[in-house]
Coordinates of C-alpha atoms and ligand atoms in Angstrom, one line a residue:
R176 CA 31.3 4.6 -5.3
N177 CA 28.1 6.4 -5.4
E178 CA 25.6 3.2 -5.3
L179 CA 24.8 0.6 -2.6
T180 CA 23.1 -2.5 -3.2
R181 CA 20.9 -3.7 -0.4
K182 CA 18.5 -6.4 0.2
S183 CA 15.2 -5.3 -0.7
E184 CA 12.0 -6.1 0.9
R185 CA 8.4 -6.1 -0.7
T186 CA 5.3 -4.7 0.4
Y187 CA 1.6 -4.8 -0.6
A188 CA 0.3 -1.1 -1.1
M189 CA -3.1 -0.7 -2.4
L190 CA -4.7 2.7 -3.5
K191 CA -8.5 2.5 -2.4
P192 CA -11.3 3.4 -4.9
E193 CA -11.9 7.0 -3.9
V194 CA -8.4 8.1 -4.9
I195 CA -8.5 6.1 -8.3
P196 CA -9.1 9.4 -10.1
K197 CA -6.0 11.2 -8.7
M198 CA -3.8 8.3 -8.7
G199 CA -1.2 10.1 -11.0
K200 CA -0.4 12.4 -8.2
I201 CA -0.3 9.7 -5.7
L202 CA 2.1 7.4 -7.8
S203 CA 4.4 10.5 -8.3
F204 CA 4.6 10.8 -4.4
I205 CA 5.5 7.2 -4.1
E206 CA 8.0 7.3 -6.8
G207 CA 9.5 10.3 -5.3
K208 CA 10.1 8.3 -2.1
G209 CA 12.3 6.0 -4.0
F210 CA 9.9 2.8 -3.9
K211 CA 10.1 0.6 -7.3
F212 CA 6.8 -0.7 -8.7
N213 CA 7.5 -4.3 -9.0
R214 CA 3.9 -5.3 -9.9
M215 CA 0.9 -3.2 -10.4
M216 CA -2.8 -4.0 -11.4
L217 CA -6.1 -1.8 -11.6
T218 CA -8.4 -4.4 -10.5
K219 CA -11.8 -4.7 -8.7
I220 CA -11.8 -7.0 -5.8
S221 CA -14.7 -9.2 -5.1
A222 CA -16.5 -8.9 -1.7
T223 CA -15.6 -12.6 -0.9
R224 CA -11.9 -11.6 -1.7
A225 CA -12.1 -8.4 0.2
A226 CA -13.7 -10.3 3.4
E227 CA -10.7 -12.6 3.3
F228 CA -8.1 -9.9 2.7
Y229 CA -9.4 -8.0 5.9
K230 CA -10.1 -11.1 7.8
E231 CA -8.1 -10.1 10.8
H232 CA -10.7 -7.4 11.3
L233 CA -13.8 -9.7 11.4
G234 CA -16.0 -8.9 14.4
R235 CA -14.8 -5.2 14.4
P236 CA -17.6 -2.6 14.1
F237 CA -16.1 -1.2 10.8
Y238 CA -15.6 -4.6 9.0
E239 CA -18.7 -4.7 6.9
K240 CA -18.3 -1.0 5.9
L241 CA -14.7 -1.7 5.0
V242 CA -15.2 -4.8 2.8
N243 CA -18.1 -3.2 1.1
Y244 CA -16.1 -0.1 0.4
I245 CA -12.9 -1.9 -0.9
S246 CA -15.0 -4.1 -3.2
S247 CA -17.2 -1.0 -4.4
G248 CA -14.9 0.3 -7.1
P249 CA -11.3 -0.3 -8.7
V250 CA -8.4 -0.3 -6.5
L251 CA -4.7 -0.2 -7.6
A252 CA -2.8 -3.1 -6.2
M253 CA 0.8 -2.6 -6.2
E254 CA 3.9 -4.6 -5.0
L255 CA 6.4 -1.9 -3.9
L256 CA 10.2 -2.6 -3.3
A257 CA 12.5 -0.7 -1.3
P258 CA 14.9 -1.5 1.7
S259 CA 12.6 -1.9 4.8
A260 CA 9.6 -1.6 2.4
V261 CA 6.9 -2.5 5.0
R262 CA 8.1 0.0 7.6
Y263 CA 9.1 2.6 5.0
W264 CA 5.5 2.4 3.4
R265 CA 3.7 2.5 6.7
I266 CA 5.7 5.8 7.5
N267 CA 5.0 7.3 4.2
L268 CA 1.2 6.3 4.5
G269 CA 0.6 8.1 7.9
P270 CA -1.9 7.4 10.5
T271 CA -5.1 5.5 9.8
D272 CA -7.2 8.7 10.2
P273 CA -6.3 11.3 7.6
V274 CA -7.6 14.1 10.1
V275 CA -4.8 13.0 12.5
A276 CA -2.3 12.8 9.6
R277 CA -2.8 16.3 8.6
S278 CA -2.0 17.5 11.9
D279 CA 0.7 15.1 12.9
A280 CA 2.2 13.9 9.6
P281 CA 1.0 16.1 6.8
N282 CA 3.4 15.0 4.1
T283 CA 2.0 11.5 3.9
V284 CA -0.4 9.7 1.4
R285 CA -3.1 10.0 3.9
G286 CA -2.3 13.5 5.0
L287 CA -2.3 14.6 1.4
F288 CA -4.9 12.6 -0.2
G289 CA -7.1 11.1 2.5
T290 CA -10.7 12.2 3.7
D291 CA -11.6 10.1 6.7
T292 CA -11.0 6.9 8.4
T293 CA -12.9 5.0 5.9
Y294 CA -11.9 6.9 2.6
N295 CA -8.3 7.0 3.9
A296 CA -6.5 6.7 0.3
A297 CA -4.3 3.6 0.6
H298 CA -3.4 0.5 2.4
G299 CA -0.1 -0.9 3.5
S300 CA 0.8 -4.2 4.9
D301 CA 1.6 -4.4 8.7
S302 CA 4.5 -7.0 8.5
P303 CA 6.5 -8.8 5.9
E304 CA 4.4 -12.1 6.7
A305 CA 1.1 -10.0 6.1
A306 CA 2.8 -8.5 2.8
A307 CA 3.4 -12.2 1.7
R308 CA -0.1 -13.4 2.5
E309 CA -1.7 -10.1 0.7
L310 CA 0.7 -10.3 -2.2
N311 CA -0.5 -13.9 -2.9
L312 CA -4.0 -13.1 -2.4
I313 CA -4.2 -10.5 -4.8
F314 CA -1.7 -11.2 -7.4
N315 CA -2.0 -14.9 -7.3
N316 CA 1.0 -16.3 -9.3
L317 CA 1.5 -13.0 -11.7
S318 CA 5.2 -12.4 -12.2
S319 CA 7.3 -10.1 -10.8
H320 CA 9.6 -7.6 -12.8
Y321 CA 12.7 -6.7 -10.5
E322 CA 15.1 -9.1 -8.8
S323 CA 15.3 -8.9 -5.1
S324 CA 18.3 -6.6 -5.0
Y325 CA 17.6 -2.6 -4.9
T326 CA 20.3 0.0 -5.8
I327 CA 20.3 3.1 -4.1
K328 CA 22.1 6.1 -5.4
T329 CA 23.5 8.2 -2.8
L330 CA 25.0 11.6 -2.8
C331 CA 28.4 10.6 -1.0
Ligands
RTP523 P1 -4.5 -0.3 6.4 O1 -4.6 -1.8 7.1 O2 -5.6 0.0 5.6 O3 -3.2 -0.1 5.9 O4 -4.8 0.6 7.5 P2 -4.3 0.7 9.0 O5 -3.3 -0.5 9.2 O6 -3.8 2.1 9.4 O7 -5.5 0.6 9.8 P3 -6.3 -0.9 10.5 O8 -6.5 -0.8 11.8 O9 -5.5 -2.1 9.8 O10 -7.6 -0.8 9.7 C1 -7.9 -1.3 8.4 C2 -8.9 -0.4 7.6 O11 -10.0 -0.3 8.2 C3 -10.6 0.9 8.1 N1 -11.0 1.3 9.6 N2 -12.1 2.0 9.8 N3 -13.0 3.2 13.0 C4 -13.1 3.0 11.8 O12 -14.2 3.4 11.0 C5 -12.1 2.4 11.2 N4 -10.9 1.9 11.8 C6 -10.3 1.2 10.6 C7 -9.6 1.9 7.6 O13 -10.0 2.0 6.1 C8 -8.3 1.2 7.7 O14 -7.3 1.6 7.0
MG524 MG1 -3.8 -2.5 8.7

């Protein structure tokens, strides 16, 4: 009929400290794209955990600034569920630099809510393996709400 059940995927999304005061608008945007909020936690990440989280960037010129920034205030940690969630969330996040996003992909989280390459509103895992690592690191063994199927209402 008009519902399809597809295998879902999980991704790790995180609203960064500078957008916490306007998280409602961003959550509406995410909800409007059809993601399910599977786990969600407003939390502060310690500098040690932030360093572990971003260890792939160790040695890059922006690494320390990034770790300091992410551990400087509350973040909204989210497990999002959707078909092809990793790729779908990266598309909706937009380019790393919000200035680029505003010209190339304006209707994205970074295009709409980001400021610059450091204050770029949100994070998204870049692969299912990265998502699993990041979700474990941030949520430990907190339970998930939904099952791993995802029902899509279609117009056909
Ligand atoms: P993310 O991991 O946060 O979803 O972003 P991304 O894949 O688009 O960007 P990535 O290359 O993984 O970089 C991770 C975060 O580091 C900060 N960054 N600053 N040149 C810079 O100052 C610079 N480059 C990257 C950004 O906050 C980026 O999201
Ligand atoms: Mg990345």
